[in-house]
């Protein structure tokens, strides 16, 4: 059985299956709705039900309060239709956004390598034309035996669509990352859905770009950087990348080489827990501290793109705002897992858009 779903204010009507979420139906039809975690945790996909009946699904009570349910709001990533529906969504189009309908893919693992002691690079070959995506987007990977997919950013250039790269950090006790690190091997099939996300460079804005990344959050900024350089972008681009120690600082040599070849690219690596007395001559401290030191605490006139753990993003936002860069010029991507719980759902008091 299927129903008719009308999305206001654009007045577009699409078909939605009786077990299909509102978000999934929209994205597969090429209609973009605001979304982020896709697990009912972050509240980014909250919409107003104007007419019809829905089932709320597995929406967190922290992301969707009881009074909001009474007001007929729902989370599009969890809610399913029980009748024909009309919803009202906050659709804010961006001239730099590229719209690719979400599709299901099955690829074969070509290689799985240790990028660091805790991060694997998984390279997956796709048949046909592969996947079209915008640098900064991610996919949801299906884990055998698990109902909830895991989100991973696409780490390579969009032009390499038949061979995708995922950077997977091993989460202690995590079933999904445990499978990808320990069981998945070359030749195995890997199923995923995508592309998702609205984390992308505003190419029409000529302001210099700051990319701030921590850990495996490097995936999206690396894709953005490679895409910008490949397209011949001439604006100043600075990558500030933080890891705990030298062993965890991956693609370091690649960025050093890119900085030598491209006069408009600057690479600033930072290690927060490198052993005293080691040969490391770069910045010692957290990534937001490295950014402040490099720019002298003044970030005015830039666009900043942040990707990494929530704590890193919060610290970086605070540093950027103290340096006179504000919400309209700061863009973030952070993934919330089920393990994050209610604590990770708290909105930043500094930055409403997170």
GROMACS .gro file of C-alpha atoms in nm:
model
  354
    1UNK     CA    1   0.000   0.000   0.000
    2UNK     CA    2   0.114   0.352  -0.068
    3UNK     CA    3  -0.008   0.703   0.006
    4UNK     CA    4   0.028   1.052  -0.138
    5UNK     CA    5   0.266   1.287   0.042
    6UNK     CA    6   0.242   1.661  -0.029
    7UNK     CA    7   0.534   1.881   0.079
    8UNK     CA    8   0.465   2.245   0.150
    9UNK     CA    9   0.556   2.521   0.080
   10UNK     CA   10   0.679   2.383  -0.254
   11UNK     CA   11   0.347   2.206  -0.326
   12UNK     CA   12   0.520   1.891  -0.454
   13UNK     CA   13   0.328   1.559  -0.423
   14UNK     CA   14   0.508   1.225  -0.422
   15UNK     CA   15   0.430   0.864  -0.339
   16UNK     CA   16   0.519   0.717   0.000
   17UNK     CA   17   0.504   0.350   0.101
   18UNK     CA   18   0.320   0.251   0.418
   19UNK     CA   19   0.648   0.146   0.588
   20UNK     CA   20   0.866   0.414   0.428
   21UNK     CA   21   0.980   0.713   0.629
   22UNK     CA   22   0.888   1.062   0.515
   23UNK     CA   23   1.256   1.150   0.473
   24UNK     CA   24   1.336   0.842   0.266
   25UNK     CA   25   1.041   0.902   0.032
   26UNK     CA   26   1.142   1.263  -0.022
   27UNK     CA   27   1.512   1.200  -0.081
   28UNK     CA   28   1.447   0.914  -0.326
   29UNK     CA   29   1.212   1.142  -0.518
   30UNK     CA   30   1.480   1.412  -0.537
   31UNK     CA   31   1.305   1.639  -0.286
   32UNK     CA   32   1.551   1.763  -0.024
   33UNK     CA   33   1.443   1.796   0.340
   34UNK     CA   34   1.674   1.921   0.616
   35UNK     CA   35   1.828   1.620   0.792
   36UNK     CA   36   2.146   1.507   0.965
   37UNK     CA   37   2.171   1.195   1.183
   38UNK     CA   38   1.884   0.997   1.021
   39UNK     CA   39   1.836   0.807   1.350
   40UNK     CA   40   1.578   1.022   1.531
   41UNK     CA   41   1.841   1.183   1.751
   42UNK     CA   42   1.929   1.529   1.625
   43UNK     CA   43   1.588   1.690   1.539
   44UNK     CA   44   1.721   1.847   1.218
   45UNK     CA   45   1.445   1.681   1.014
   46UNK     CA   46   1.156   1.804   1.228
   47UNK     CA   47   0.848   1.888   1.017
   48UNK     CA   48   0.489   1.995   1.078
   49UNK     CA   49   0.207   1.755   0.988
   50UNK     CA   50  -0.064   1.971   0.832
   51UNK     CA   51  -0.305   1.693   0.738
   52UNK     CA   52  -0.317   1.315   0.772
   53UNK     CA   53  -0.200   1.055   1.023
   54UNK     CA   54   0.153   0.936   1.100
   55UNK     CA   55   0.337   0.688   1.320
   56UNK     CA   56   0.624   0.859   1.502
   57UNK     CA   57   0.856   0.558   1.498
   58UNK     CA   58   1.179   0.555   1.698
   59UNK     CA   59   1.202   0.929   1.759
   60UNK     CA   60   1.403   1.022   2.067
   61UNK     CA   61   1.195   1.196   2.335
   62UNK     CA   62   1.478   1.449   2.363
   63UNK     CA   63   1.468   1.533   1.992
   64UNK     CA   64   1.088   1.536   1.975
   65UNK     CA   65   0.926   1.652   2.298
   66UNK     CA   66   0.577   1.542   2.407
   67UNK     CA   67   0.434   1.889   2.354
   68UNK     CA   68   0.573   1.889   1.998
   69UNK     CA   69   0.400   1.559   1.928
   70UNK     CA   70   0.078   1.717   2.056
   71UNK     CA   71   0.138   2.005   1.813
   72UNK     CA   72   0.156   1.741   1.532
   73UNK     CA   73   0.527   1.777   1.468
   74UNK     CA   74   0.733   1.471   1.378
   75UNK     CA   75   1.085   1.368   1.276
   76UNK     CA   76   1.084   1.291   0.904
   77UNK     CA   77   1.361   1.031   0.941
   78UNK     CA   78   1.144   0.817   1.170
   79UNK     CA   79   0.782   0.900   1.091
   80UNK     CA   80   0.580   0.682   0.854
   81UNK     CA   81   0.248   0.754   0.685
   82UNK     CA   82  -0.079   0.603   0.802
   83UNK     CA   83  -0.283   0.792   0.541
   84UNK     CA   84  -0.235   1.053   0.270
   85UNK     CA   85  -0.023   1.329   0.421
   86UNK     CA   86   0.054   1.696   0.390
   87UNK     CA   87   0.360   1.827   0.571
   88UNK     CA   88   0.523   2.167   0.601
   89UNK     CA   89   0.903   2.169   0.602
   90UNK     CA   90   1.169   2.436   0.636
   91UNK     CA   91   1.324   2.403   0.291
   92UNK     CA   92   1.596   2.661   0.243
   93UNK     CA   93   1.751   2.621  -0.101
   94UNK     CA   94   2.119   2.698  -0.150
   95UNK     CA   95   2.254   2.790  -0.493
   96UNK     CA   96   2.567   2.581  -0.430
   97UNK     CA   97   2.381   2.263  -0.334
   98UNK     CA   98   2.371   1.978  -0.584
   99UNK     CA   99   2.072   1.743  -0.571
  100UNK     CA  100   2.131   1.373  -0.627
  101UNK     CA  101   1.842   1.131  -0.561
  102UNK     CA  102   1.923   0.881  -0.287
  103UNK     CA  103   1.975   0.526  -0.416
  104UNK     CA  104   2.072   0.184  -0.284
  105UNK     CA  105   2.412   0.044  -0.387
  106UNK     CA  106   2.598  -0.284  -0.355
  107UNK     CA  107   2.971  -0.274  -0.412
  108UNK     CA  108   3.268  -0.504  -0.370
  109UNK     CA  109   3.551  -0.427  -0.131
  110UNK     CA  110   3.866  -0.374  -0.336
  111UNK     CA  111   4.095  -0.306  -0.043
  112UNK     CA  112   4.093  -0.245   0.332
  113UNK     CA  113   4.403  -0.083   0.477
  114UNK     CA  114   4.514   0.047   0.815
  115UNK     CA  115   4.543   0.424   0.787
  116UNK     CA  116   4.619   0.449   1.161
  117UNK     CA  117   4.606   0.203   1.452
  118UNK     CA  118   4.234   0.287   1.492
  119UNK     CA  119   4.120   0.399   1.143
  120UNK     CA  120   4.076   0.182   0.835
  121UNK     CA  121   4.048   0.299   0.477
  122UNK     CA  122   3.788   0.086   0.300
  123UNK     CA  123   3.782   0.110  -0.080
  124UNK     CA  124   3.466  -0.013  -0.254
  125UNK     CA  125   3.419  -0.070  -0.627
  126UNK     CA  126   3.077  -0.002  -0.781
  127UNK     CA  127   2.930  -0.124  -1.108
  128UNK     CA  128   2.799   0.098  -1.385
  129UNK     CA  129   2.816   0.473  -1.341
  130UNK     CA  130   2.876   0.449  -0.967
  131UNK     CA  131   2.747   0.707  -0.722
  132UNK     CA  132   2.713   1.078  -0.786
  133UNK     CA  133   2.778   1.292  -0.480
  134UNK     CA  134   2.889   1.635  -0.369
  135UNK     CA  135   3.214   1.664  -0.174
  136UNK     CA  136   3.120   1.654   0.195
  137UNK     CA  137   2.829   1.411   0.166
  138UNK     CA  138   2.801   1.070   0.332
  139UNK     CA  139   2.642   0.727   0.291
  140UNK     CA  140   2.459   0.494   0.529
  141UNK     CA  141   2.627   0.152   0.536
  142UNK     CA  142   2.428  -0.164   0.611
  143UNK     CA  143   2.590  -0.388   0.873
  144UNK     CA  144   2.491  -0.758   0.855
  145UNK     CA  145   2.262  -0.847   1.144
  146UNK     CA  146   2.203  -0.483   1.240
  147UNK     CA  147   1.883  -0.287   1.174
  148UNK     CA  148   2.043   0.058   1.206
  149UNK     CA  149   2.286   0.160   0.930
  150UNK     CA  150   2.610   0.343   1.009
  151UNK     CA  151   2.696   0.680   0.853
  152UNK     CA  152   3.037   0.738   0.693
  153UNK     CA  153   3.155   1.033   0.487
  154UNK     CA  154   3.285   0.981   0.137
  155UNK     CA  155   3.656   1.057   0.161
  156UNK     CA  156   3.755   1.073  -0.206
  157UNK     CA  157   3.689   1.310  -0.495
  158UNK     CA  158   3.337   1.311  -0.644
  159UNK     CA  159   3.485   1.233  -0.986
  160UNK     CA  160   3.600   0.891  -0.862
  161UNK     CA  161   3.241   0.770  -0.832
  162UNK     CA  162   3.301   0.403  -0.923
  163UNK     CA  163   3.561   0.364  -0.647
  164UNK     CA  164   3.459   0.515  -0.314
  165UNK     CA  165   3.664   0.548   0.001
  166UNK     CA  166   3.533   0.528   0.356
  167UNK     CA  167   3.747   0.609   0.664
  168UNK     CA  168   3.622   0.404   0.959
  169UNK     CA  169   3.739   0.464   1.314
  170UNK     CA  170   3.715   0.159   1.542
  171UNK     CA  171   3.469   0.235   1.823
  172UNK     CA  172   3.542   0.015   2.128
  173UNK     CA  173   3.254  -0.230   2.160
  174UNK     CA  174   3.087  -0.097   1.844
  175UNK     CA  175   2.918  -0.370   1.640
  176UNK     CA  176   2.924  -0.175   1.315
  177UNK     CA  177   3.285  -0.059   1.322
  178UNK     CA  178   3.386  -0.393   1.471
  179UNK     CA  179   3.246  -0.571   1.166
  180UNK     CA  180   3.409  -0.329   0.923
  181UNK     CA  181   3.745  -0.357   1.095
  182UNK     CA  182   3.755  -0.727   1.178
  183UNK     CA  183   3.524  -0.923   0.946
  184UNK     CA  184   3.503  -0.730   0.618
  185UNK     CA  185   3.768  -0.834   0.365
  186UNK     CA  186   3.851  -0.770  -0.002
  187UNK     CA  187   3.595  -0.932  -0.231
  188UNK     CA  188   3.310  -0.898   0.017
  189UNK     CA  189   2.989  -0.720  -0.078
  190UNK     CA  190   2.906  -0.394   0.099
  191UNK     CA  191   2.557  -0.244   0.082
  192UNK     CA  192   2.493   0.123   0.140
  193UNK     CA  193   2.248   0.403   0.063
  194UNK     CA  194   2.322   0.760  -0.037
  195UNK     CA  195   2.427   1.025  -0.087
  196UNK     CA  196   2.308   1.215   0.220
  197UNK     CA  197   2.394   1.546   0.382
  198UNK     CA  198   2.416   1.920   0.317
  199UNK     CA  199   2.778   1.968   0.419
  200UNK     CA  200   2.945   2.123   0.115
  201UNK     CA  201   3.165   2.415   0.015
  202UNK     CA  202   2.980   2.732  -0.087
  203UNK     CA  203   3.163   2.758  -0.416
  204UNK     CA  204   2.989   3.079  -0.522
  205UNK     CA  205   3.131   3.265  -0.222
  206UNK     CA  206   3.488   3.383  -0.293
  207UNK     CA  207   3.593   3.410   0.074
  208UNK     CA  208   3.896   3.203   0.186
  209UNK     CA  209   3.814   2.857   0.318
  210UNK     CA  210   3.911   2.709   0.656
  211UNK     CA  211   3.869   2.332   0.692
  212UNK     CA  212   3.889   2.207   1.052
  213UNK     CA  213   3.889   1.832   1.114
  214UNK     CA  214   3.955   1.587   1.393
  215UNK     CA  215   4.021   1.212   1.376
  216UNK     CA  216   3.825   1.029   1.106
  217UNK     CA  217   3.625   1.349   1.062
  218UNK     CA  218   3.895   1.425   0.807
  219UNK     CA  219   3.692   1.237   0.541
  220UNK     CA  220   3.462   1.521   0.433
  221UNK     CA  221   3.721   1.802   0.447
  222UNK     CA  222   3.965   1.588   0.249
  223UNK     CA  223   3.701   1.529  -0.019
  224UNK     CA  224   3.627   1.903  -0.027
  225UNK     CA  225   3.996   1.990  -0.050
  226UNK     CA  226   4.071   1.743  -0.330
  227UNK     CA  227   3.766   1.860  -0.522
  228UNK     CA  228   3.854   2.230  -0.487
  229UNK     CA  229   4.215   2.177  -0.595
  230UNK     CA  230   4.112   1.949  -0.881
  231UNK     CA  231   3.873   2.217  -1.006
  232UNK     CA  232   4.151   2.476  -1.002
  233UNK     CA  233   4.000   2.687  -0.725
  234UNK     CA  234   4.235   2.974  -0.646
  235UNK     CA  235   4.096   3.105  -0.318
  236UNK     CA  236   4.314   3.052  -0.007
  237UNK     CA  237   4.237   2.715   0.156
  238UNK     CA  238   4.365   2.617   0.500
  239UNK     CA  239   4.327   2.268   0.647
  240UNK     CA  240   4.372   2.248   1.025
  241UNK     CA  241   4.373   1.879   1.117
  242UNK     CA  242   4.405   1.738   1.468
  243UNK     CA  243   4.488   1.392   1.601
  244UNK     CA  244   4.609   1.250   1.931
  245UNK     CA  245   4.958   1.153   1.816
  246UNK     CA  246   5.169   1.107   1.504
  247UNK     CA  247   5.048   0.751   1.451
  248UNK     CA  248   4.688   0.876   1.428
  249UNK     CA  249   4.769   1.158   1.184
  250UNK     CA  250   4.679   1.002   0.851
  251UNK     CA  251   4.723   1.138   0.496
  252UNK     CA  252   4.983   1.370   0.648
  253UNK     CA  253   5.234   1.320   0.366
  254UNK     CA  254   4.964   1.374   0.104
  255UNK     CA  255   4.871   1.712   0.253
  256UNK     CA  256   5.234   1.818   0.283
  257UNK     CA  257   5.283   1.739  -0.086
  258UNK     CA  258   4.963   1.920  -0.186
  259UNK     CA  259   5.073   2.230   0.007
  260UNK     CA  260   5.405   2.224  -0.182
  261UNK     CA  261   5.227   2.203  -0.519
  262UNK     CA  262   4.947   2.453  -0.456
  263UNK     CA  263   5.041   2.803  -0.339
  264UNK     CA  264   4.683   2.870  -0.220
  265UNK     CA  265   4.674   2.567   0.013
  266UNK     CA  266   4.811   2.569   0.369
  267UNK     CA  267   4.825   2.262   0.592
  268UNK     CA  268   4.831   2.296   0.972
  269UNK     CA  269   4.853   1.962   1.158
  270UNK     CA  270   4.812   1.946   1.537
  271UNK     CA  271   4.879   1.667   1.789
  272UNK     CA  272   4.708   1.682   2.128
  273UNK     CA  273   4.884   1.392   2.302
  274UNK     CA  274   5.217   1.342   2.128
  275UNK     CA  275   5.493   1.202   2.350
  276UNK     CA  276   5.731   1.459   2.492
  277UNK     CA  277   6.072   1.446   2.329
  278UNK     CA  278   5.946   1.295   2.002
  279UNK     CA  279   6.063   1.419   1.663
  280UNK     CA  280   5.733   1.604   1.602
  281UNK     CA  281   5.803   1.968   1.518
  282UNK     CA  282   5.446   2.076   1.444
  283UNK     CA  283   5.181   2.223   1.673
  284UNK     CA  284   5.118   2.050   2.005
  285UNK     CA  285   4.767   2.096   2.138
  286UNK     CA  286   4.404   2.073   2.028
  287UNK     CA  287   4.291   2.155   1.677
  288UNK     CA  288   4.096   2.467   1.776
  289UNK     CA  289   4.407   2.596   1.955
  290UNK     CA  290   4.611   2.534   1.641
  291UNK     CA  291   4.358   2.730   1.436
  292UNK     CA  292   4.370   3.023   1.679
  293UNK     CA  293   4.750   3.024   1.676
  294UNK     CA  294   4.774   3.006   1.297
  295UNK     CA  295   4.524   3.288   1.234
  296UNK     CA  296   4.627   3.497   1.531
  297UNK     CA  297   4.278   3.461   1.680
  298UNK     CA  298   4.118   3.657   1.391
  299UNK     CA  299   3.896   3.457   1.153
  300UNK     CA  300   3.711   3.743   0.990
  301UNK     CA  301   3.651   3.719   0.615
  302UNK     CA  302   3.653   3.337   0.598
  303UNK     CA  303   3.414   3.048   0.550
  304UNK     CA  304   3.476   2.764   0.798
  305UNK     CA  305   3.383   2.398   0.756
  306UNK     CA  306   3.411   2.172   1.063
  307UNK     CA  307   3.392   1.794   1.083
  308UNK     CA  308   3.475   1.569   1.376
  309UNK     CA  309   3.364   1.467   1.725
  310UNK     CA  310   3.097   1.690   1.886
  311UNK     CA  311   3.341   1.810   2.157
  312UNK     CA  312   3.591   1.921   1.893
  313UNK     CA  313   3.322   2.101   1.697
  314UNK     CA  314   3.195   2.285   2.006
  315UNK     CA  315   3.547   2.400   2.096
  316UNK     CA  316   3.616   2.507   1.738
  317UNK     CA  317   3.290   2.703   1.710
  318UNK     CA  318   3.374   2.886   2.031
  319UNK     CA  319   3.721   2.971   1.901
  320UNK     CA  320   3.586   3.089   1.566
  321UNK     CA  321   3.323   3.308   1.728
  322UNK     CA  322   3.578   3.457   1.965
  323UNK     CA  323   3.774   3.540   1.651
  324UNK     CA  324   3.481   3.732   1.498
  325UNK     CA  325   3.344   3.458   1.270
  326UNK     CA  326   2.976   3.393   1.318
  327UNK     CA  327   2.694   3.155   1.229
  328UNK     CA  328   2.641   3.259   0.868
  329UNK     CA  329   3.000   3.160   0.784
  330UNK     CA  330   3.035   2.838   0.987
  331UNK     CA  331   2.922   2.498   0.859
  332UNK     CA  332   2.947   2.171   1.048
  333UNK     CA  333   2.908   1.797   1.011
  334UNK     CA  334   2.896   1.569   1.311
  335UNK     CA  335   2.754   1.219   1.334
  336UNK     CA  336   2.540   1.110   1.628
  337UNK     CA  337   2.525   0.739   1.702
  338UNK     CA  338   2.275   0.558   1.922
  339UNK     CA  339   2.550   0.532   2.181
  340UNK     CA  340   2.574   0.907   2.205
  341UNK     CA  341   2.247   0.914   2.396
  342UNK     CA  342   2.062   1.216   2.519
  343UNK     CA  343   2.373   1.412   2.611
  344UNK     CA  344   2.478   1.447   2.249
  345UNK     CA  345   2.135   1.583   2.158
  346UNK     CA  346   2.180   1.908   2.346
  347UNK     CA  347   2.195   2.197   2.104
  348UNK     CA  348   2.495   2.422   2.118
  349UNK     CA  349   2.410   2.736   2.319
  350UNK     CA  350   2.641   2.923   2.082
  351UNK     CA  351   2.520   2.802   1.746
  352UNK     CA  352   2.153   2.729   1.681
  353UNK     CA  353   2.210   2.560   1.345
  354UNK     CA  354   2.387   2.254   1.489
   0.00000   0.00000   0.00000
